[in-house]
CSV table of C-alpha atoms in Angstrom, one decimal:
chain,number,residue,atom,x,y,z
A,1,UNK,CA,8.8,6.5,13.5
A,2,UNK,CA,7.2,3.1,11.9
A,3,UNK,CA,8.8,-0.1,13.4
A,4,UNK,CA,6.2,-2.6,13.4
A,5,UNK,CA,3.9,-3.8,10.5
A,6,UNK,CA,1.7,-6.0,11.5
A,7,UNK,CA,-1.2,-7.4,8.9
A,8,UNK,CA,-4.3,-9.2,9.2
A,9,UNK,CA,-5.0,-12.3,6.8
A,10,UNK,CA,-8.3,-12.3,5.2
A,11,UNK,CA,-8.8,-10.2,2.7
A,12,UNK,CA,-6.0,-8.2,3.3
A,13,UNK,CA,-3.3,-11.0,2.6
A,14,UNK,CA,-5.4,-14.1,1.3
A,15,UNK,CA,-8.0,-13.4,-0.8
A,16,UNK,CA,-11.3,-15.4,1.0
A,17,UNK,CA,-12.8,-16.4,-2.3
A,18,UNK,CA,-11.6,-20.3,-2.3
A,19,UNK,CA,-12.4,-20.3,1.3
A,20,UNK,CA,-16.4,-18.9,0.4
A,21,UNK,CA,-16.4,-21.3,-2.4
A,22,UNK,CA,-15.4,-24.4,-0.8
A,23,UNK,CA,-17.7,-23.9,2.0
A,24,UNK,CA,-20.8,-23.2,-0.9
A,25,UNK,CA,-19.8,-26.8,-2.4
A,26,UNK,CA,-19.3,-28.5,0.7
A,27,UNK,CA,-23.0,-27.5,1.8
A,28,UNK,CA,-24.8,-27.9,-1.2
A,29,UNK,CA,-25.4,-23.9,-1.3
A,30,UNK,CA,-24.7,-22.4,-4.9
A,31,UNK,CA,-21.8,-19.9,-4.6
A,32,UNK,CA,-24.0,-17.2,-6.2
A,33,UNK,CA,-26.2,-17.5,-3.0
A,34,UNK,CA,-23.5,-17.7,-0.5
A,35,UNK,CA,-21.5,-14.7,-1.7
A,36,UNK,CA,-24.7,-12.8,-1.7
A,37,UNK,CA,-25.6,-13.9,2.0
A,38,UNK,CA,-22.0,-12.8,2.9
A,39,UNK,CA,-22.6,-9.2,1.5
A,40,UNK,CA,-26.0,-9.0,3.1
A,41,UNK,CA,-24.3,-10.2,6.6
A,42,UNK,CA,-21.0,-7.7,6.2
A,43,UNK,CA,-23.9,-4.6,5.0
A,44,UNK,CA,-25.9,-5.7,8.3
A,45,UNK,CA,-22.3,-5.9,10.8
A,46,UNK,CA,-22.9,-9.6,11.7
A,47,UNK,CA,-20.3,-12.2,11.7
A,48,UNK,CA,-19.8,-13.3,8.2
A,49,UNK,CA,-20.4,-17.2,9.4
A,50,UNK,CA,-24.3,-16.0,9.6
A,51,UNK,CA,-23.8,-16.1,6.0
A,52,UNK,CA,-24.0,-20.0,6.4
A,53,UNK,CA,-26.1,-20.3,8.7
A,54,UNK,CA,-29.1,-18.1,7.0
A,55,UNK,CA,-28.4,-21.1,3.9
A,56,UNK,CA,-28.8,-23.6,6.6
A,57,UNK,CA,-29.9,-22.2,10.1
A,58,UNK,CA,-29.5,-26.0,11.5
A,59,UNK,CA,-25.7,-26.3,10.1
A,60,UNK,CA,-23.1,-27.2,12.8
A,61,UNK,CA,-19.7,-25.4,12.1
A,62,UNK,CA,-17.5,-26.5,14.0
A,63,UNK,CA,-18.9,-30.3,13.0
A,64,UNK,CA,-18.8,-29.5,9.8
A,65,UNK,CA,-15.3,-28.0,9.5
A,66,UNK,CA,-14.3,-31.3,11.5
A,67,UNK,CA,-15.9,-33.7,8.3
A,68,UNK,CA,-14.3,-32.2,5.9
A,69,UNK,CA,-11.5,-32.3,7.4
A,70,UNK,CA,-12.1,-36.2,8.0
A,71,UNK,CA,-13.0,-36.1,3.9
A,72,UNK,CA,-9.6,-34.9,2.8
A,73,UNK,CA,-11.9,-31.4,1.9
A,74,UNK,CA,-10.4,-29.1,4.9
A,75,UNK,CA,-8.6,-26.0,4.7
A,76,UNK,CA,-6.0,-25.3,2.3
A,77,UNK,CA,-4.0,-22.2,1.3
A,78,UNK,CA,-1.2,-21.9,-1.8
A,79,UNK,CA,0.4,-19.2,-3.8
A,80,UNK,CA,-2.7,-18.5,-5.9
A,81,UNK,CA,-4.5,-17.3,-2.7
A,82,UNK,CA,-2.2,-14.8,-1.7
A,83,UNK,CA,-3.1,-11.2,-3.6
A,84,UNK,CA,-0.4,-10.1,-6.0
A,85,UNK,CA,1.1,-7.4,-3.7
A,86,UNK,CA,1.5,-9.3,-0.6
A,87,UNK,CA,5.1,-10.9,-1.6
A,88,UNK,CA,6.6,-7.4,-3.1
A,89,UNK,CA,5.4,-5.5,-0.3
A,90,UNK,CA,6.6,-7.4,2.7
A,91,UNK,CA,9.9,-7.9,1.0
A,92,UNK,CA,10.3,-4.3,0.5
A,93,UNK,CA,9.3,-3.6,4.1
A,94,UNK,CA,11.7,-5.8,5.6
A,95,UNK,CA,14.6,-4.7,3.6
A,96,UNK,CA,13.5,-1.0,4.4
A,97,UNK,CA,14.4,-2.2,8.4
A,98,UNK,CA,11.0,-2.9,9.7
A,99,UNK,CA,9.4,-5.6,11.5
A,100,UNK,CA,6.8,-7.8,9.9
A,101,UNK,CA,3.7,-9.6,11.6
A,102,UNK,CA,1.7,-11.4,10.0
A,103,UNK,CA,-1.5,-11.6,12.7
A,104,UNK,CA,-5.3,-12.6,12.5
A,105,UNK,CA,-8.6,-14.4,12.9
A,106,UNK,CA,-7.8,-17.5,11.1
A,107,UNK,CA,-7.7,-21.2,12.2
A,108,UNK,CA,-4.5,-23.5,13.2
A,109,UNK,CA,-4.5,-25.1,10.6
A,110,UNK,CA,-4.5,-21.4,8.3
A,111,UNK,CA,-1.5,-20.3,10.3
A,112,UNK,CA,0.2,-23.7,9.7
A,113,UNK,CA,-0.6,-23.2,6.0
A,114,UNK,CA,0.5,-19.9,6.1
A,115,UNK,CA,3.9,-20.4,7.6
A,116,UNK,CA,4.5,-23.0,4.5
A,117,UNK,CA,4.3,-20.4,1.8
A,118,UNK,CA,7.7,-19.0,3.0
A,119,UNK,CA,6.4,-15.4,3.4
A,120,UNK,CA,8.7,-12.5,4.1
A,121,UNK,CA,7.5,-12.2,7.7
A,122,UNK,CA,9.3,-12.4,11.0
A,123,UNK,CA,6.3,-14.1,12.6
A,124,UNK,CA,2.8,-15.3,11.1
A,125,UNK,CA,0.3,-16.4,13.8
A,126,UNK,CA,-3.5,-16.8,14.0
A,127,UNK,CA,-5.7,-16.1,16.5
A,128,UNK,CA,-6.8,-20.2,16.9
A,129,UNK,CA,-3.3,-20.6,18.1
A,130,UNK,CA,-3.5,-17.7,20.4
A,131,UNK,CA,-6.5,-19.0,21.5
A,132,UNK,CA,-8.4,-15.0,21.6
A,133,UNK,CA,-9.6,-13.6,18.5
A,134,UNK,CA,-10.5,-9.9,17.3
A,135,UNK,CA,-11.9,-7.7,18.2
A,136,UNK,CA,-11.1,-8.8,22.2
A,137,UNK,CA,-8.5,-6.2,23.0
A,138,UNK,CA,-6.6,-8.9,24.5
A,139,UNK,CA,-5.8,-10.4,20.8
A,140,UNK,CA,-4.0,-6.5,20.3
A,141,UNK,CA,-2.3,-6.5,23.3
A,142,UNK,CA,-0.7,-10.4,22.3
A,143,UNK,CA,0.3,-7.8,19.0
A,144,UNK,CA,2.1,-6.1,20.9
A,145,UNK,CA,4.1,-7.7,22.3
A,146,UNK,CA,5.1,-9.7,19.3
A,147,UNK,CA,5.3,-6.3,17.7
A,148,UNK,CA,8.1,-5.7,20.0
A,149,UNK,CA,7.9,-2.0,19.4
A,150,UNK,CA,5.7,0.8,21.3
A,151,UNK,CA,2.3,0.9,20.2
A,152,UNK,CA,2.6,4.0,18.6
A,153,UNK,CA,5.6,2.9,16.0
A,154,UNK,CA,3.1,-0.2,15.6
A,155,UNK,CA,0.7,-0.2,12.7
A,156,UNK,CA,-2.2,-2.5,12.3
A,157,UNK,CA,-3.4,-3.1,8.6
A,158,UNK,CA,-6.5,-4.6,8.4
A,159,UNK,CA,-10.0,-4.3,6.3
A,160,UNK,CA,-13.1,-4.8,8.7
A,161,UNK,CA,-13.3,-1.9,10.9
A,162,UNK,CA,-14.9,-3.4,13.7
A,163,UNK,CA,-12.3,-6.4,14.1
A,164,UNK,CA,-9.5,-4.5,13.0
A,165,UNK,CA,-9.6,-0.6,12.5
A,166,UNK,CA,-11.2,0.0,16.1
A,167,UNK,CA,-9.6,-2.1,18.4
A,168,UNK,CA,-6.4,-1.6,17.0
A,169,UNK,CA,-6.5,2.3,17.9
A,170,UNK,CA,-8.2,1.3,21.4
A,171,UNK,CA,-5.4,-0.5,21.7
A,172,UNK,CA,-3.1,2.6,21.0
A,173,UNK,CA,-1.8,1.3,18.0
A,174,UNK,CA,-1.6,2.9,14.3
A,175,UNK,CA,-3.9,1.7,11.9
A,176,UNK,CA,-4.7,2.0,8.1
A,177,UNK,CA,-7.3,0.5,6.1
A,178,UNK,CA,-7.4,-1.5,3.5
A,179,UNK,CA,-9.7,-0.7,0.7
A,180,UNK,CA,-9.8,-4.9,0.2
A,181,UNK,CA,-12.7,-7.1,-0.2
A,182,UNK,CA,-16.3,-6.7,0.7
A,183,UNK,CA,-15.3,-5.2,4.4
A,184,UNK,CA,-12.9,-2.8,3.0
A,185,UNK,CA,-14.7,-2.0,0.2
A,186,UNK,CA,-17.9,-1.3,1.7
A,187,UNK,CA,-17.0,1.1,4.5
A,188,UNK,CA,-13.6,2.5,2.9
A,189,UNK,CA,-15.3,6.1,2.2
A,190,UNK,CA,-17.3,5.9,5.5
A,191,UNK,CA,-16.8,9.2,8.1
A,192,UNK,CA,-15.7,7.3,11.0
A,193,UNK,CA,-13.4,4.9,9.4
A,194,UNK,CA,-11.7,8.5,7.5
A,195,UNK,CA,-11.6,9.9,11.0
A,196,UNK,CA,-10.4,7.0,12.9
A,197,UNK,CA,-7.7,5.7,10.2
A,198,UNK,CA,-3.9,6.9,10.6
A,199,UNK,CA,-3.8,5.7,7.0
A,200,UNK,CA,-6.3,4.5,3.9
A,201,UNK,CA,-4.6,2.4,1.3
A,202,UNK,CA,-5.5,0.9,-1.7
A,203,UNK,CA,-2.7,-1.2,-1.5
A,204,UNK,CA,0.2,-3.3,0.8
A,205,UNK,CA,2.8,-1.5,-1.6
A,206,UNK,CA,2.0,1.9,-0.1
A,207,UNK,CA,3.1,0.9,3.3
A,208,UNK,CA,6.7,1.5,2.1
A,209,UNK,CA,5.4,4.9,1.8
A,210,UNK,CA,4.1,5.0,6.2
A,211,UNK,CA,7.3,3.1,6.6
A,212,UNK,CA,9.5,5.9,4.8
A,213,UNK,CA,7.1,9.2,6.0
């Protein structure tokens, strides 16, 4: 039995599009170019920030993120952001009984944001404030225990496999896999991710399905 949802952010809550495109215009690197360079680094399984740094192999991110933040031009998250399932879905979940967790590799400042769009979730919280990000399988095991359920009445819903399909069931937990975004798109049909997935959706509203099976 299905207790615990929890849910990554990025691209399988938020769609990552404004946050692609404001980094393109902050840099001076046309969007076209940057989204390409994020496909070529998600085909290759680098970290999608190598996307960046090919455009500008002498950028500083962390300064960077820090001057636009300065400029008024930081992070920002509202309701156009969030894909068009997200609110039905955790709604339903939560009045079907179970807990919802919103957890993943996102800033302070994202979870912060987050939390201000009044999402049907007992808890959102990113890894910045956990201070351990995915795929360290200490970032699962601080899921579970805001899961607050055994890990096998846990499921993880996520679209990169590395980050979130594989540690999740190293971790003992349930997983399924979001056919969402480039990640999810890309490796959706793969073997391993068929064999390792409890569950492949296309979409948040078929949880209520796991939750109910």
């Amino acid at each position: 039995m299905i207790e615990t949802i929890v849910l990554d952010i990025g691209e399988t809550i938020t769609c990552d599009d404004r946050y692609w495109n404001s980094w393109a215009d902050w840099l001076g690197i046309p969007r076209h170019t940057l989204s390409a360079l994020v496909g070529a680094v998600v085909a290759q399984g680098r970290d999608n920030a190598d996307a960046v740094r090919l455009a500008r192999p002498d950028v500083d991110l962390a300064a960077e993120y820090r001057a636009r933040e300065a400029a008024g031009r930081g992070e920002f998250l509202d309701e156009s952001d969030l894909y068009d399932d997200v609110r039905p879905a955790l709604t339903r979940l939560r009045e079907l009984g179970a807990r919802v967790v919103v957890a993943g590799n996102q800033t302070r400042r994202a979870g912060e944001l987050l939390r201000g769009l009044d999402l049907s979730a007992d808890l959102i919280v990113t890894s910045g404030e956990w201070g351990v990000a995915k795929p360290d399988p200490a970032f699962f095991e601080r899921v579970l225990e805001v899961a607050q359920a055994a890990p096998d009445a846990t499921v993880y819903v996520g679209d990169h496999p590395a980050n979130d399909l594989y540690p999740a069931k190293a971790g003992g937990l349930r997983a399924a896999h979001i056919r969402r975004g480039p990640w999810g798109h890309l490796w959706a049909d793969d073997p391993a991710i068929v064999a390792a997935a409890d569950w492949r959706i296309d979409s948040l509203t078929q949880l209520t399905e796991i939750l109910a099976g």
